[in-house]
Amino acid sequence: MTIPKAYRKPYILAVALAVLALGTAIVLVAEPVRDLLASRVNPEPYDIERMVLLYATLPRLSMAFLAGAALAASGAILQQVLRNPLASPTTLGIDAGARLAIAVTTLFIPSLIGFGRDIVALTGSALSTLLVFFLVRRRGFSALAIVLAGLVIGLYCGAASALLVLLKDRILASLFIWGSGSLSQQSWDPFLSLLGRLALAVIPVLLIIRPLSLLDLDDDSVRALGLPVKKLRVAAVAIAAALSAFVTSAVGVIGFIGLVAPVIARLSGARRFGERLWWSTVMGGCLLLLTDATLQILAGVTAEFVPTGAVTAVIGSPLLLLLLPRLKVAARPSATATPQTAQAFSVSTVVIVGTLGFLLLVGLAVLAGRGPYGEWQISSLAQLDYVITWRLPRIVAAASAGALLGTAGLILQRVTGNEMASPEVLGVSAGAILAVTLALFVFGALDVFWRDVAGMAGGIGVLGLLVTLGSRSSISPEKVLLGGVALSALIDAVVGVLSATGDPRAFLLLGWMSGTTGGTTVAGALAAGLAAAVLISVSVLPSRWLAILPLGDSPARAVGLSLGRSRFLLLFLAAVLTAAATPIIGPLTFVGLMAPHIVQAAGIRRPLACVFGSAIAGAGVMTVADWVARTAAYPVQLPTGLVAAMVGAPFLMILLNRRVATA
Amino acid sequence: MDRRQFVASVAALPFLQQRPRSNPPLRVASMDWALAETMIALGHDPIAIVAAADWNRYVVEPPLPRGVADLGLHPEINFELLATLAPDLILTSPFVQDLEPVLQRIAPVQRISIFEKSAVPLAQPREVTRVLGDSLGRTDAARSLLATADQAFDGYRQRVRALHPLPVLLVNFIDARHVRVYGGAGLYQNVLDRIGITNAWTRETNYWGYSTVGIETLATDTDLRLIAFEPVPPDAQSTLARSPLWSHLPFVRAGHVSVLPSVLMFGAIPSALRFARLLVGHLERLSR
């Protein structure tokens, strides 16, 4: 699929988008404007149409363009400075920081919200960005470290606010709307204050365009040109973070514009960074304006409240999927080369020490608990039957899911060479959520069995898609990741819309998505354990590939590895592992991201040892998470999947902070 | 007596002492607040409910009796605790029916639908009261609760007639830009219909009787009284005051904006009575 060179000029697409967006906006305001002009002659005392036009519709459309443009600029800068086509304001944890700040202040210091919701959000974004910088300060502010730290902080803040929402859903209903970015306006104040804030960022952005364009070269060449890479990176990330934080604080989270607009700009032929930044900004503004104007025209049709931020993701995800085949993922200088440390534990050491440690954890988790009055107790023999019925099964199930996801995460990160890869980017979990959502809305409430059947079916559907994709051509891991991200964003958006409307079924969905283990039966636990044992044994087989693939394409070919086939088989294996874990723990797969990093930070390098290590680390994290979930807020039980992120993320942050310091 | 039974009987002590009867009353756990509030109104307290910690903030009355165990939240019921309490019966609603396979391992489960559309106001809360009365062996208590409620509602209806109130717009401010507005088949609408007050929100709502909308959607030139339920977000008032769209609205200019305490939206007869009492009381204070 090629486009004649003559048409590959970014302004053609930009003009087309602009015409479309403006046209839609004009359709929206034409009638009120005409009436407004007509009523100049004898204005009524309170003309609703006029007031709505002047103080709701027009500020809203202006806000849409401004927010879209700023987010796209932020995304374009981030993708350039972090050299990662997946980078966007959301992946750096900027939104999640703001969300957590709003959740915490709403619950504990509501008077601060009265002082200014936008100030609270900005503070949250600033704190999370500072934390990212703090964590990567000893790693030379490397692009990879920034992305990873942002991801972890995003996960942590996201999980923390999701927990707060589950605990206090009524007070935090505002977070749902905020999280799916409603552009609804009742005055020009928010637009004007956003405009003022963004204006502050214009000069810094103009100043960093030139140095940033040089980043198309690798770090060493850039340094040879005399550019202070570290300082540049910190400055660029800070500016991008500020742009997106300003928007988020004004209207909430607008998904996907920051990711999709720069990608479209690049595809439409913007070569140099300066061009990409400019055209992304224009296209981002037009895209959001188009989306919002269309939404306002359609708003009369449905009684349901549909926030714009969620819709951008619903439209943007398929767009990204469509564009994927055309996206040239440039062979950039490999960013995954990590310093090899001298220590390399043997497979048997890993297995023995890991298993012993894990069993110790399980023992503690089974025995230590809280009684009916919340008192801490160690289970006695008299409680054996009760421990076996209610406690042991959930621990076994959680640990099995952790082992499955840990292994899946390891395989994915090795195959794609991307440390951000975690099982959910395969889209398997997204497929499962989509199927459960559909089933929930078509059939009403679901019992556990049918919910799991629906989840499995959704996961298998995505697997099938992967198989068709994979059998066609040699599969590009970058594209699989982008595809997975697009699918996940789509799902987030669907769930976001449901929650924002306040539909009670959204809470059922959120409950399931947060990873519950409470009612696991003995049979269910046995099945989970068996699935983990079998699938992890299978995962040991291709460990040689796991050693070779990260070295890059040419070395792999040199040793006679069929790249396409081995990659496809490994991706498929990771997908099967994920699909098996979904009915056990739901679609939350944070642990799959964390386990391989824990293993790496522990100094384990050999592929086979890594497979076992990741499985054990995953199981361990989930065991601890399950115990914390059961006891921390007794009698209230927390969802294990969310707690896993809360337990695992800080651990990962400490490791990140320490790792290179000792090397 | 093993330790588990001992713990169960200790936990049950307050209830056993409360009602010395020939037949010990059923030990009932409720997964739904509407069913729990109806039980309390029928004089048969549940031994355990979900989210007991939030009861006093959202349900408020009837107050939750002391000693009712907290089973935690919907998505993560504390099954260990529930099993320890050894209930005779567990009440669920269609909303939480996905829990039933697990609950059935602990005790028999009865599912009662608290929300159905119907032509007659409050038909479903009445039905819930009757069904619960029969299940708990308190048929007479159910009958007298309904009779008392009817009498009360008739009284409110008469008082409303004397007031000639403006149509009301019932909302919850979600943040400074959005409200949830009530109508449709919800409990509030049912009560309005029963006591003869007009709802100013005539547009469509979702199945459960509410809609989330941007505040600009409330713009209208008809006079009405806006009733916001607590809690009102702290930034709502100051932000709205700066919005010309809001401050020029006829009902805002006339000062027809009130705040009422929280009433359980998914409630039954007790919540309906609470809403009617709060609303009519408030309107009467205003007209004085």
CSV table of N, CA, C and O in Angstrom, one decimal, chain B residues 2 13 37 43 60 77-78 80 100 113 117 119 136 145 147 175 185 192 197 212 221 230 234 239 253 257 263 272 280:
chain,number,residue,atom,x,y,z
B,2,ASP,N,-16.9,-26.2,68.3
B,2,ASP,CA,-15.6,-25.9,67.9
B,2,ASP,C,-15.5,-24.3,67.9
B,2,ASP,O,-16.4,-23.6,68.2
B,13,LEU,N,-24.7,-13.0,69.7
B,13,LEU,CA,-25.2,-12.7,71.0
B,13,LEU,C,-26.2,-11.5,71.0
B,13,LEU,O,-27.3,-11.6,71.5
B,37,GLU,N,-32.6,-1.7,54.7
B,37,GLU,CA,-33.3,-0.7,55.3
B,37,GLU,C,-34.8,-1.1,55.5
B,37,GLU,O,-35.4,-0.8,56.5
B,43,GLY,N,-38.5,-4.3,61.7
B,43,GLY,CA,-38.1,-4.7,63.1
B,43,GLY,C,-37.3,-6.0,63.1
B,43,GLY,O,-37.3,-6.7,64.1
B,60,VAL,N,-28.4,7.2,56.1
B,60,VAL,CA,-28.7,8.0,57.3
B,60,VAL,C,-29.9,7.4,58.1
B,60,VAL,O,-29.6,7.0,59.3
B,77,ILE,N,-16.8,-9.1,48.5
B,77,ILE,CA,-17.4,-9.4,49.7
B,77,ILE,C,-16.5,-10.2,50.6
B,77,ILE,O,-15.7,-11.1,50.1
B,78,ASN,N,-16.5,-10.0,51.9
B,78,ASN,CA,-15.7,-10.7,52.8
B,78,ASN,C,-16.3,-12.1,53.1
B,78,ASN,O,-17.0,-12.2,54.1
B,80,GLU,N,-15.0,-14.9,54.0
B,80,GLU,CA,-14.5,-15.5,55.2
B,80,GLU,C,-15.3,-15.1,56.4
B,80,GLU,O,-15.8,-15.9,57.2
B,100,GLU,N,-23.9,-14.9,43.6
B,100,GLU,CA,-24.8,-15.9,44.2
B,100,GLU,C,-24.1,-17.3,44.3
B,100,GLU,O,-24.3,-18.0,45.3
B,113,SER,N,-35.8,-8.3,43.5
B,113,SER,CA,-35.6,-7.2,42.6
B,113,SER,C,-36.1,-5.9,43.3
B,113,SER,O,-37.2,-5.8,43.7
B,117,LYS,N,-39.6,-1.1,36.5
B,117,LYS,CA,-40.4,0.0,36.0
B,117,LYS,C,-41.9,-0.3,36.3
B,117,LYS,O,-42.3,-1.5,36.1
B,119,ALA,N,-46.2,1.4,36.4
B,119,ALA,CA,-47.1,2.5,36.2
B,119,ALA,C,-47.5,3.2,37.5
B,119,ALA,O,-47.6,4.4,37.6
B,136,LEU,N,-39.5,-13.3,56.2
B,136,LEU,CA,-38.9,-13.2,57.5
B,136,LEU,C,-40.0,-13.6,58.5
B,136,LEU,O,-39.7,-13.4,59.7
B,145,LEU,N,-46.4,-1.5,58.1
B,145,LEU,CA,-45.4,-0.5,57.5
B,145,LEU,C,-46.0,0.2,56.3
B,145,LEU,O,-45.9,1.4,56.2
B,147,ALA,N,-49.2,0.5,55.5
B,147,ALA,CA,-50.3,1.3,55.9
B,147,ALA,C,-49.8,2.6,56.4
B,147,ALA,O,-50.3,3.7,56.0
B,175,ASP,N,-19.2,17.7,39.7
B,175,ASP,CA,-18.1,18.6,39.9
B,175,ASP,C,-18.6,20.0,39.6
B,175,ASP,O,-19.8,20.2,39.6
B,185,ALA,N,-37.7,6.5,36.0
B,185,ALA,CA,-38.3,5.5,36.8
B,185,ALA,C,-37.7,5.4,38.2
B,185,ALA,O,-37.9,4.5,38.9
B,192,LEU,N,-42.1,11.9,44.0
B,192,LEU,CA,-42.7,13.1,43.4
B,192,LEU,C,-44.1,12.8,42.9
B,192,LEU,O,-45.1,13.6,43.2
B,197,ILE,N,-45.8,16.5,43.2
B,197,ILE,CA,-44.9,17.6,42.8
B,197,ILE,C,-44.5,17.3,41.4
B,197,ILE,O,-44.2,16.1,41.0
B,212,THR,N,-26.5,12.0,33.4
B,212,THR,CA,-25.4,12.8,33.7
B,212,THR,C,-25.3,13.9,32.5
B,212,THR,O,-25.3,13.5,31.4
B,221,ASP,N,-35.8,28.9,30.5
B,221,ASP,CA,-36.4,30.2,30.9
B,221,ASP,C,-37.6,30.0,31.9
B,221,ASP,O,-38.1,31.0,32.3
B,230,GLU,N,-26.9,16.7,49.0
B,230,GLU,CA,-25.5,16.7,49.5
B,230,GLU,C,-24.8,15.4,49.0
B,230,GLU,O,-25.5,14.4,48.8
B,234,PRO,N,-16.9,21.3,46.7
B,234,PRO,CA,-16.5,22.6,47.3
B,234,PRO,C,-16.3,23.7,46.2
B,234,PRO,O,-16.3,24.8,46.5
B,239,THR,N,-17.3,28.4,41.2
B,239,THR,CA,-17.1,28.3,39.7
B,239,THR,C,-18.4,28.7,39.0
B,239,THR,O,-18.3,29.5,38.0
B,253,ARG,N,-31.3,33.5,39.4
B,253,ARG,CA,-31.5,34.9,39.8
B,253,ARG,C,-32.6,35.0,40.9
B,253,ARG,O,-32.4,35.9,41.8
B,257,VAL,N,-32.6,28.0,44.6
B,257,VAL,CA,-31.7,26.9,44.6
B,257,VAL,C,-31.6,26.4,46.1
B,257,VAL,O,-31.3,27.2,46.9
B,263,VAL,N,-30.2,11.3,50.2
B,263,VAL,CA,-31.2,10.2,50.3
B,263,VAL,C,-30.8,9.1,49.4
B,263,VAL,O,-30.3,9.4,48.3
B,272,ALA,N,-37.9,6.4,50.6
B,272,ALA,CA,-39.0,7.2,50.0
B,272,ALA,C,-39.6,8.1,51.0
B,272,ALA,O,-39.8,9.3,50.8
B,280,VAL,N,-40.8,18.0,51.6
B,280,VAL,CA,-42.0,18.8,51.9
B,280,VAL,C,-41.7,19.7,53.1
B,280,VAL,O,-42.1,20.9,53.1
